[in-house]
Amino acid sequence: MRLSTRAQYAVRAMVDLSLHSGGRPVALRDIAEREDIPLNYLEQLFNRLRRGRIVESVRGPGGGYLLARESAAIRVGEIVATVEEPLTPVSCMDEKKGGCTRPEACTTHNVWQMLGERIRGFLDSITLEDLTREARRRGSTE
Amino acid sequence: MRLSTRAQYAVRAMVDLSLHSGGRPVALRDIAEREDIPLNYLEQLFNRLRRGRIVESVRGPGGGYLLARESAAIRVGEIVATVEEPLTPVSCMDEKKGGCTRPEACTTHNVWQMLGERIRGFLDSITLEDLTREARRRGSTE
DNA sequence: CTATAGTTGACAGAAATTGTAGGGTATGAT
DNA sequence: ATCATACCCTACAATTTCTGTCAACTATAG
């Protein structure tokens, strides 16, 4: 039950982006350096985030990435789900197998199903704005 | 964010054990067959469960495993935590690293911390008795 | 036309998970 | 006693997933 570093990187990078973009594109190179994330790896993550319509890209010199919408409209759950693909705790919930021949199987599946809903529900209750505000607060007090 | 099959196996096996034990030990061989879990693998899991004081073993012929206490006193969260070792979403929460030099890092860490609490809280709210009752209900109606 | 910075796919290394093998040890039954 | 059962334990092989790297390509500002 461990979150991939992919997801952790993605959220940290998004907070960084939100903090440092004043409406202007932020280059991955800068984010990678500040957050100590391998640049090439970060590129892959932002490709997914772009396809997930969470960020927009600007190519060419002076380019970089922008939030696709205001930070209050971006939920952490989205970010995680986008880079992490399936946010379901067990495999047999994505693809349909014949499974569930055993009566206990279904019972436990219900548990995992509900667990997944709880996880998504919690992560969706937090916005990028929340994190950004908190990060700014911490940054200023210290 | 995926639960290991270890954890899924463990919970299923515990439900099976609870269903089939009438105060008498149940052999892993039987559980493995009914649940279609590799026997050797199941043995490893039950070693952990025994060390976690969730089950007790009876050796020799006619032996097997028993619940260490009534099923209402065994929570799913315990079972999962016992076989899954750390139930924390991110690595840097177990071992202490210097981390958290970046202000955003701490912010996101809070999120993972709270997520972990939610997960544990949910899984601890369900007892083995709940699952057993539900499994029996399903089994009888079909 | 050149440097910048995103876009993409392939792939290598590392780590964790999952499963297998093979021996040991306690115990009930014959 | 001895034998079969079934737990106990360790090491390791196979597999998968995750993490990270590389190289080549495309768009664009200056």
mmCIF file of C-alpha atoms (C1' of nucleotides) in Angstrom:
data_model
loop_
_atom_site.group_PDB
_atom_site.id
_atom_site.type_symbol
_atom_site.label_atom_id
_atom_site.label_comp_id
_atom_site.label_asym_id
_atom_site.label_seq_id
_atom_site.Cartn_x
_atom_site.Cartn_y
_atom_site.Cartn_z
ATOM 1 C CA MET A 1 0.000 0.000 0.000
ATOM 2 C CA ARG A 2 2.585 2.428 -1.120
ATOM 3 C CA LEU A 3 2.284 5.452 -3.318
ATOM 4 C CA SER A 4 4.751 5.489 -6.202
ATOM 5 C CA THR A 5 7.387 8.175 -6.183
ATOM 6 C CA ARG A 6 5.876 9.077 -9.547
ATOM 7 C CA ALA A 7 2.815 10.353 -7.724
ATOM 8 C CA GLN A 8 4.837 12.096 -5.069
ATOM 9 C CA TYR A 9 7.016 13.745 -7.691
ATOM 10 C CA ALA A 10 3.979 14.819 -9.669
ATOM 11 C CA VAL A 11 2.270 16.480 -6.733
ATOM 12 C CA ARG A 12 5.451 18.189 -5.593
ATOM 13 C CA ALA A 13 6.143 19.390 -9.096
ATOM 14 C CA MET A 14 2.629 20.726 -9.468
ATOM 15 C CA VAL A 15 2.926 22.667 -6.227
ATOM 16 C CA ASP A 16 6.242 24.023 -7.421
ATOM 17 C CA LEU A 17 4.718 24.995 -10.739
ATOM 18 C CA SER A 18 1.811 26.683 -9.036
ATOM 19 C CA LEU A 19 4.156 28.553 -6.712
ATOM 20 C CA HIS A 20 6.517 29.795 -9.377
ATOM 21 C CA SER A 21 4.229 30.548 -12.273
ATOM 22 C CA GLY A 22 2.932 34.057 -12.292
ATOM 23 C CA GLY A 23 0.943 33.355 -15.431
ATOM 24 C CA ARG A 24 4.189 32.643 -17.233
ATOM 25 C CA PRO A 25 5.417 29.221 -18.315
ATOM 26 C CA VAL A 26 7.842 27.439 -16.008
ATOM 27 C CA ALA A 27 10.529 25.242 -17.537
ATOM 28 C CA LEU A 28 10.841 21.695 -16.311
ATOM 29 C CA ARG A 29 14.534 22.236 -15.949
ATOM 30 C CA ASP A 30 13.871 24.713 -13.150
ATOM 31 C CA ILE A 31 11.341 22.504 -11.423
ATOM 32 C CA ALA A 32 13.659 19.524 -11.675
ATOM 33 C CA GLU A 33 16.469 21.489 -10.111
ATOM 34 C CA ARG A 34 14.423 22.965 -7.276
ATOM 35 C CA GLU A 35 12.688 19.699 -6.449
ATOM 36 C CA ASP A 36 15.660 17.477 -7.139
ATOM 37 C CA ILE A 37 13.811 15.275 -9.606
ATOM 38 C CA PRO A 38 15.511 13.738 -12.671
ATOM 39 C CA LEU A 39 14.633 15.955 -15.624
ATOM 40 C CA ASN A 40 13.971 13.148 -18.060
ATOM 41 C CA TYR A 41 11.694 11.454 -15.607
ATOM 42 C CA LEU A 42 9.826 14.660 -14.965
ATOM 43 C CA GLU A 43 9.267 15.062 -18.693
ATOM 44 C CA GLN A 44 7.462 11.761 -18.797
ATOM 45 C CA LEU A 45 5.258 12.762 -15.899
ATOM 46 C CA PHE A 46 4.362 16.066 -17.489
ATOM 47 C CA ASN A 47 3.474 14.335 -20.711
ATOM 48 C CA ARG A 48 0.854 12.430 -18.784
ATOM 49 C CA LEU A 49 -0.273 15.532 -16.967
ATOM 50 C CA ARG A 50 -0.646 17.341 -20.264
ATOM 51 C CA ARG A 51 -2.663 14.534 -21.792
ATOM 52 C CA GLY A 52 -4.735 14.562 -18.625
ATOM 53 C CA ARG A 53 -5.506 18.233 -19.287
ATOM 54 C CA ILE A 54 -3.996 19.294 -16.005
ATOM 55 C CA VAL A 55 -1.225 21.392 -17.498
ATOM 56 C CA GLU A 56 -0.597 23.084 -20.831
ATOM 57 C CA SER A 57 2.711 23.333 -22.593
ATOM 58 C CA VAL A 58 4.422 26.190 -24.376
ATOM 59 C CA ARG A 59 7.163 25.155 -26.751
ATOM 60 C CA GLY A 60 10.255 26.980 -27.791
ATOM 61 C CA PRO A 61 12.558 29.301 -25.889
ATOM 62 C CA GLY A 62 10.964 30.870 -22.857
ATOM 63 C CA GLY A 63 8.487 28.026 -22.915
ATOM 64 C CA GLY A 64 7.496 25.619 -20.233
ATOM 65 C CA TYR A 65 4.323 24.522 -18.542
ATOM 66 C CA LEU A 66 1.265 26.299 -17.224
ATOM 67 C CA LEU A 67 -1.632 25.124 -15.116
ATOM 68 C CA ALA A 68 -4.501 24.235 -17.433
ATOM 69 C CA ARG A 69 -6.910 25.915 -15.007
ATOM 70 C CA GLU A 70 -6.848 27.729 -11.684
ATOM 71 C CA SER A 71 -5.230 25.816 -8.869
ATOM 72 C CA ALA A 72 -8.486 25.717 -6.904
ATOM 73 C CA ALA A 73 -9.964 23.625 -9.695
ATOM 74 C CA ILE A 74 -7.195 21.043 -9.679
ATOM 75 C CA ARG A 75 -7.578 18.275 -7.157
ATOM 76 C CA VAL A 76 -4.722 16.210 -5.821
ATOM 77 C CA GLY A 77 -6.654 13.060 -6.671
ATOM 78 C CA GLU A 78 -6.597 14.052 -10.329
ATOM 79 C CA ILE A 79 -2.870 14.511 -10.333
ATOM 80 C CA VAL A 80 -2.229 11.202 -8.661
ATOM 81 C CA ALA A 81 -4.716 9.309 -10.808
ATOM 82 C CA THR A 82 -3.263 10.784 -13.971
ATOM 83 C CA VAL A 83 0.313 9.701 -13.389
ATOM 84 C CA GLU A 84 -0.537 6.567 -11.460
ATOM 85 C CA GLU A 85 -3.045 5.250 -13.986
ATOM 86 C CA PRO A 86 -5.189 2.918 -11.936
ATOM 87 C CA LEU A 87 -6.016 4.142 -8.435
ATOM 88 C CA THR A 88 -7.743 0.910 -7.554
ATOM 89 C CA PRO A 89 -6.269 -1.108 -4.722
ATOM 90 C CA VAL A 90 -6.612 -4.483 -6.418
ATOM 91 C CA SER A 91 -5.933 -5.582 -9.948
ATOM 92 C CA CYS A 92 -9.069 -7.541 -10.689
ATOM 93 C CA MET A 93 -11.131 -4.372 -10.595
ATOM 94 C CA ASP A 94 -9.897 -2.838 -13.802
ATOM 95 C CA GLU A 95 -10.008 -5.670 -16.253
ATOM 96 C CA LYS A 96 -12.915 -8.024 -15.993
ATOM 97 C CA LYS A 97 -12.028 -11.560 -15.120
ATOM 98 C CA GLY A 98 -14.327 -14.422 -14.458
ATOM 99 C CA GLY A 99 -13.346 -14.129 -10.779
ATOM 100 C CA CYS A 100 -15.642 -14.083 -7.789
ATOM 101 C CA THR A 101 -16.529 -17.741 -7.956
ATOM 102 C CA ARG A 102 -15.850 -17.932 -4.237
ATOM 103 C CA PRO A 103 -18.382 -16.227 -2.020
ATOM 104 C CA GLU A 104 -15.644 -14.758 0.190
ATOM 105 C CA ALA A 105 -13.949 -13.259 -2.825
ATOM 106 C CA CYS A 106 -16.846 -10.917 -3.477
ATOM 107 C CA THR A 107 -16.959 -9.959 0.148
ATOM 108 C CA THR A 108 -13.350 -8.953 0.260
ATOM 109 C CA HIS A 109 -13.693 -7.256 -3.107
ATOM 110 C CA ASN A 110 -16.296 -5.009 -1.578
ATOM 111 C CA VAL A 111 -13.764 -3.965 1.013
ATOM 112 C CA TRP A 112 -11.158 -3.072 -1.584
ATOM 113 C CA GLN A 113 -13.749 -1.297 -3.659
ATOM 114 C CA MET A 114 -14.798 0.844 -0.722
ATOM 115 C CA LEU A 115 -11.187 1.434 0.216
ATOM 116 C CA GLY A 116 -10.516 2.757 -3.258
ATOM 117 C CA GLU A 117 -13.460 5.101 -2.958
ATOM 118 C CA ARG A 118 -12.185 6.396 0.361
ATOM 119 C CA ILE A 119 -8.737 7.013 -1.054
ATOM 120 C CA ARG A 120 -10.044 8.830 -4.087
ATOM 121 C CA GLY A 121 -12.551 10.743 -2.004
ATOM 122 C CA PHE A 122 -9.877 11.992 0.338
ATOM 123 C CA LEU A 123 -7.423 12.973 -2.363
ATOM 124 C CA ASP A 124 -10.169 14.695 -4.322
ATOM 125 C CA SER A 125 -11.062 16.774 -1.291
ATOM 126 C CA ILE A 126 -7.715 18.558 -1.464
ATOM 127 C CA THR A 127 -6.966 21.098 -4.170
ATOM 128 C CA LEU A 128 -3.690 22.291 -5.519
ATOM 129 C CA GLU A 129 -4.596 25.697 -4.142
ATOM 130 C CA ASP A 130 -4.778 24.235 -0.643
ATOM 131 C CA LEU A 131 -1.278 22.873 -0.954
ATOM 132 C CA THR A 132 0.084 26.001 -2.534
ATOM 133 C CA ARG A 133 -1.351 28.211 0.174
ATOM 134 C CA GLU A 134 0.052 25.941 2.847
ATOM 135 C CA ALA A 135 3.457 25.826 1.209
ATOM 136 C CA ARG A 136 3.575 29.613 0.976
ATOM 137 C CA ARG A 137 2.615 29.911 4.612
ATOM 138 C CA ARG A 138 5.359 27.537 5.679
ATOM 139 C CA GLY A 139 7.869 29.190 3.444
ATOM 140 C CA SER A 140 7.214 32.644 4.827
ATOM 141 C CA THR A 141 7.219 31.803 8.523
ATOM 142 C CA GLU A 142 10.577 30.075 8.552
ATOM 143 C CA MET B 1 -1.589 2.662 -4.945
ATOM 144 C CA ARG B 2 -2.142 -1.003 -5.158
ATOM 145 C CA LEU B 3 -2.650 -3.517 -2.423
ATOM 146 C CA SER B 4 -0.313 -6.479 -2.647
ATOM 147 C CA THR B 5 -1.837 -9.827 -3.430
ATOM 148 C CA ARG B 6 -0.208 -10.839 -0.165
ATOM 149 C CA ALA B 7 -2.731 -8.721 1.665
ATOM 150 C CA GLN B 8 -5.606 -9.941 -0.471
ATOM 151 C CA TYR B 9 -4.586 -13.542 0.067
ATOM 152 C CA ALA B 10 -4.250 -12.993 3.793
ATOM 153 C CA VAL B 11 -7.700 -11.499 4.202
ATOM 154 C CA ARG B 12 -9.333 -14.147 2.034
ATOM 155 C CA ALA B 13 -7.547 -16.896 3.907
ATOM 156 C CA MET B 14 -8.603 -15.457 7.237
ATOM 157 C CA VAL B 15 -12.229 -15.339 6.159
ATOM 158 C CA ASP B 16 -11.919 -18.909 4.964
ATOM 159 C CA LEU B 17 -10.376 -19.946 8.251
ATOM 160 C CA SER B 18 -13.087 -18.215 10.203
ATOM 161 C CA LEU B 19 -15.765 -19.843 8.072
ATOM 162 C CA HIS B 20 -14.429 -23.375 8.303
ATOM 163 C CA SER B 21 -13.115 -23.569 11.817
ATOM 164 C CA GLY B 22 -15.646 -24.755 14.336
ATOM 165 C CA GLY B 23 -13.144 -24.404 17.124
ATOM 166 C CA ARG B 24 -10.989 -26.985 15.415
ATOM 167 C CA PRO B 25 -7.731 -26.291 13.595
ATOM 168 C CA VAL B 26 -7.901 -25.840 9.846
ATOM 169 C CA ALA B 27 -4.994 -27.062 7.734
ATOM 170 C CA LEU B 28 -3.400 -24.630 5.313
ATOM 171 C CA ARG B 29 -3.592 -27.304 2.671
ATOM 172 C CA ASP B 30 -7.375 -27.045 2.729
ATOM 173 C CA ILE B 31 -7.400 -23.262 2.693
ATOM 174 C CA ALA B 32 -4.902 -23.196 -0.140
ATOM 175 C CA GLU B 33 -7.041 -25.538 -2.176
ATOM 176 C CA ARG B 34 -10.319 -23.750 -1.556
ATOM 177 C CA GLU B 35 -8.892 -20.306 -2.153
ATOM 178 C CA ASP B 36 -6.503 -21.314 -4.901
ATOM 179 C CA ILE B 37 -3.448 -19.863 -3.212
ATOM 180 C CA PRO B 38 0.017 -21.490 -3.478
ATOM 181 C CA LEU B 39 0.501 -23.499 -0.305
ATOM 182 C CA ASN B 40 4.109 -22.496 0.285
ATOM 183 C CA TYR B 41 3.233 -18.879 -0.109
ATOM 184 C CA LEU B 42 0.339 -19.215 2.290
ATOM 185 C CA GLU B 43 2.663 -20.744 4.866
ATOM 186 C CA GLN B 44 4.819 -17.648 4.758
ATOM 187 C CA LEU B 45 1.795 -15.448 5.275
ATOM 188 C CA PHE B 46 0.574 -17.481 8.207
ATOM 189 C CA ASN B 47 3.978 -17.325 9.811
ATOM 190 C CA ARG B 48 3.587 -13.583 9.860
ATOM 191 C CA LEU B 49 0.014 -13.814 11.071
ATOM 192 C CA ARG B 50 1.091 -16.078 13.883
ATOM 193 C CA ARG B 51 3.886 -13.776 14.919
ATOM 194 C CA GLY B 52 1.352 -10.980 14.788
ATOM 195 C CA ARG B 53 -0.780 -12.899 17.295
ATOM 196 C CA ILE B 54 -3.688 -13.068 14.927
ATOM 197 C CA VAL B 55 -3.730 -16.829 14.604
ATOM 198 C CA GLU B 56 -2.411 -19.747 16.644
ATOM 199 C CA SER B 57 -0.950 -22.917 15.271
ATOM 200 C CA VAL B 58 -1.414 -26.556 16.218
ATOM 201 C CA ARG B 59 1.312 -28.851 15.004
ATOM 202 C CA GLY B 60 1.210 -32.492 14.065
ATOM 203 C CA PRO B 61 -1.483 -34.542 12.375
ATOM 204 C CA GLY B 62 -4.914 -33.026 12.639
ATOM 205 C CA GLY B 63 -3.209 -29.735 13.269
ATOM 206 C CA GLY B 64 -3.619 -26.432 11.530
ATOM 207 C CA TYR B 65 -4.482 -22.878 12.473
ATOM 208 C CA LEU B 66 -7.008 -21.282 14.792
ATOM 209 C CA LEU B 67 -8.043 -17.679 15.252
ATOM 210 C CA ALA B 68 -6.111 -16.264 18.180
ATOM 211 C CA ARG B 69 -9.272 -14.530 19.371
ATOM 212 C CA GLU B 70 -12.882 -14.128 18.352
ATOM 213 C CA SER B 71 -13.418 -12.844 14.849
ATOM 214 C CA ALA B 72 -15.151 -9.708 16.138
ATOM 215 C CA ALA B 73 -11.881 -8.734 17.780
ATOM 216 C CA ILE B 74 -9.805 -9.087 14.629
ATOM 217 C CA ARG B 75 -9.766 -6.084 12.356
ATOM 218 C CA VAL B 76 -8.982 -6.200 8.677
ATOM 219 C CA GLY B 77 -6.453 -3.442 9.177
ATOM 220 C CA GLU B 78 -4.486 -5.686 11.507
ATOM 221 C CA ILE B 79 -4.366 -8.483 8.986
ATOM 222 C CA VAL B 80 -3.229 -6.231 6.201
ATOM 223 C CA ALA B 81 -0.683 -4.396 8.317
ATOM 224 C CA THR B 82 0.755 -7.660 9.584
ATOM 225 C CA VAL B 83 1.485 -9.167 6.182
ATOM 226 C CA GLU B 84 2.158 -5.888 4.419
ATOM 227 C CA GLU B 85 4.574 -4.523 7.006
ATOM 228 C CA PRO B 86 4.436 -0.794 6.450
ATOM 229 C CA LEU B 87 0.988 0.603 5.729
ATOM 230 C CA THR B 88 2.357 4.039 5.056
ATOM 231 C CA PRO B 89 1.873 5.481 1.597
ATOM 232 C CA VAL B 90 5.341 6.980 1.269
ATOM 233 C CA SER B 91 8.729 5.626 2.150
ATOM 234 C CA CYS B 92 10.246 8.553 3.952
ATOM 235 C CA MET B 93 7.773 8.157 6.801
ATOM 236 C CA ASP B 94 9.216 5.005 8.276
ATOM 237 C CA GLU B 95 12.902 5.642 8.332
ATOM 238 C CA LYS B 96 14.048 9.088 9.240
ATOM 239 C CA LYS B 97 15.843 10.939 6.541
ATOM 240 C CA GLY B 98 17.022 14.449 6.564
ATOM 241 C CA GLY B 99 14.244 15.275 4.067
ATOM 242 C CA CYS B 100 11.783 18.125 4.233
ATOM 243 C CA THR B 101 14.274 20.789 3.321
ATOM 244 C CA ARG B 102 11.801 22.099 0.779
ATOM 245 C CA PRO B 103 8.728 23.817 2.188
ATOM 246 C CA GLU B 104 6.446 22.065 -0.315
ATOM 247 C CA ALA B 105 7.817 18.704 0.717
ATOM 248 C CA CYS B 106 6.376 19.014 4.192
ATOM 249 C CA THR B 107 3.070 20.108 2.794
ATOM 250 C CA THR B 108 2.721 17.118 0.570
ATOM 251 C CA HIS B 109 3.996 14.887 3.347
ATOM 252 C CA ASN B 110 1.041 15.984 5.425
ATOM 253 C CA VAL B 111 -1.237 14.784 2.688
ATOM 254 C CA TRP B 112 0.350 11.348 2.592
ATOM 255 C CA GLN B 113 0.341 11.179 6.339
ATOM 256 C CA MET B 114 -3.365 11.914 6.490
ATOM 257 C CA LEU B 115 -4.029 9.519 3.655
ATOM 258 C CA GLY B 116 -2.335 6.767 5.596
ATOM 259 C CA GLU B 117 -4.486 7.527 8.608
ATOM 260 C CA ARG B 118 -7.619 7.366 6.494
ATOM 261 C CA ILE B 119 -6.629 4.031 5.036
ATOM 262 C CA ARG B 120 -5.815 2.523 8.389
ATOM 263 C CA GLY B 121 -8.933 4.005 9.943
ATOM 264 C CA PHE B 122 -11.152 2.501 7.312
ATOM 265 C CA LEU B 123 -9.585 -0.938 7.390
ATOM 266 C CA ASP B 124 -9.672 -0.948 11.172
ATOM 267 C CA SER B 125 -13.385 -0.228 11.142
ATOM 268 C CA ILE B 126 -14.089 -3.600 9.580
ATOM 269 C CA THR B 127 -13.794 -6.807 11.577
ATOM 270 C CA LEU B 128 -13.252 -10.328 10.430
ATOM 271 C CA GLU B 129 -16.682 -11.106 11.838
ATOM 272 C CA ASP B 130 -18.231 -8.560 9.479
ATOM 273 C CA LEU B 131 -16.653 -10.257 6.495
ATOM 274 C CA THR B 132 -17.504 -13.741 7.713
ATOM 275 C CA ARG B 133 -21.133 -12.853 8.277
ATOM 276 C CA GLU B 134 -21.344 -11.279 4.861
ATOM 277 C CA ALA B 135 -19.671 -14.249 3.189
ATOM 278 C CA ARG B 136 -22.073 -16.637 4.885
ATOM 279 C CA ARG B 137 -25.024 -14.563 3.789
ATOM 280 C CA ARG B 138 -23.844 -14.547 0.192
ATOM 281 C CA GLY B 139 -23.077 -18.221 0.263
ATOM 282 C CA SER B 140 -26.510 -19.191 1.523
ATOM 283 C CA THR B 141 -28.590 -17.065 -0.812
ATOM 284 C CA GLU B 142 -27.019 -18.336 -4.009
ATOM 285 C "C1'" DC C 1 19.476 29.597 -38.443
ATOM 286 C "C1'" DT C 2 20.370 28.586 -33.933
ATOM 287 C "C1'" DA C 3 19.443 27.716 -29.209
ATOM 288 C "C1'" DT C 4 15.748 26.563 -26.288
ATOM 289 C "C1'" DA C 5 12.491 23.550 -24.411
ATOM 290 C "C1'" DG C 6 8.753 20.424 -25.041
ATOM 291 C "C1'" DT C 7 7.563 15.349 -27.366
ATOM 292 C "C1'" DT C 8 8.197 10.697 -27.849
ATOM 293 C "C1'" DG C 9 9.642 5.882 -27.713
ATOM 294 C "C1'" DA C 10 12.841 2.522 -26.503
ATOM 295 C "C1'" DC C 11 15.286 0.568 -23.137
ATOM 296 C "C1'" DA C 12 18.412 -0.483 -19.034
ATOM 297 C "C1'" DG C 13 18.942 -0.993 -14.074
ATOM 298 C "C1'" DA C 14 17.001 -1.683 -9.697
ATOM 299 C "C1'" DA C 15 13.758 -3.064 -6.513
ATOM 300 C "C1'" DA C 16 9.853 -5.385 -4.906
ATOM 301 C "C1'" DT C 17 6.632 -8.909 -5.347
ATOM 302 C "C1'" DT C 18 5.336 -13.447 -6.090
ATOM 303 C "C1'" DG C 19 6.148 -18.032 -6.127
ATOM 304 C "C1'" DT C 20 9.155 -22.459 -5.534
ATOM 305 C "C1'" DA C 21 12.190 -25.680 -3.312
ATOM 306 C "C1'" DG C 22 13.840 -28.238 0.255
ATOM 307 C "C1'" DG C 23 14.860 -29.124 4.359
ATOM 308 C "C1'" DG C 24 13.619 -29.141 9.423
ATOM 309 C "C1'" DT C 25 10.532 -30.034 13.857
ATOM 310 C "C1'" DA C 26 6.576 -31.309 16.765
ATOM 311 C "C1'" DT C 27 2.888 -34.580 17.459
ATOM 312 C "C1'" DG C 28 -0.924 -37.961 17.059
ATOM 313 C "C1'" DA C 29 -1.810 -42.592 15.547
ATOM 314 C "C1'" DT C 30 -0.602 -47.282 14.659
ATOM 315 C "C1'" DA D 1 9.320 -46.743 17.778
ATOM 316 C "C1'" DT D 2 8.174 -45.116 13.467
ATOM 317 C "C1'" DC D 3 5.534 -42.971 10.342
ATOM 318 C "C1'" DA D 4 2.682 -39.738 8.240
ATOM 319 C "C1'" DT D 5 0.957 -35.202 8.927
ATOM 320 C "C1'" DA D 6 1.280 -30.443 8.948
ATOM 321 C "C1'" DC D 7 3.527 -26.541 10.796
ATOM 322 C "C1'" DC D 8 8.317 -23.951 10.578
ATOM 323 C "C1'" DC D 9 12.058 -21.701 8.275
ATOM 324 C "C1'" DT D 10 15.443 -20.093 4.889
ATOM 325 C "C1'" DA D 11 17.169 -19.379 0.553
ATOM 326 C "C1'" DC D 12 16.468 -18.389 -3.914
ATOM 327 C "C1'" DA D 13 14.349 -18.082 -8.716
ATOM 328 C "C1'" DA D 14 10.966 -15.858 -11.682
ATOM 329 C "C1'" DT D 15 8.348 -12.143 -12.641
ATOM 330 C "C1'" DT D 16 6.763 -7.716 -12.674
ATOM 331 C "C1'" DT D 17 6.843 -2.954 -11.738
ATOM 332 C "C1'" DC D 18 9.131 1.118 -10.926
ATOM 333 C "C1'" DT D 19 12.694 4.330 -11.707
ATOM 334 C "C1'" DG D 20 15.696 6.478 -14.462
ATOM 335 C "C1'" DT D 21 18.496 7.240 -18.936
ATOM 336 C "C1'" DC D 22 19.230 8.048 -23.802
ATOM 337 C "C1'" DA D 23 18.609 9.647 -28.265
ATOM 338 C "C1'" DA D 24 16.266 11.609 -31.757
ATOM 339 C "C1'" DC D 25 12.548 14.785 -33.127
ATOM 340 C "C1'" DT D 26 9.495 19.145 -33.420
ATOM 341 C "C1'" DA D 27 8.049 23.844 -32.617
ATOM 342 C "C1'" DT D 28 9.281 28.556 -31.789
ATOM 343 C "C1'" DA D 29 11.528 32.955 -30.163
ATOM 344 C "C1'" DG D 30 15.261 35.864 -31.168
#
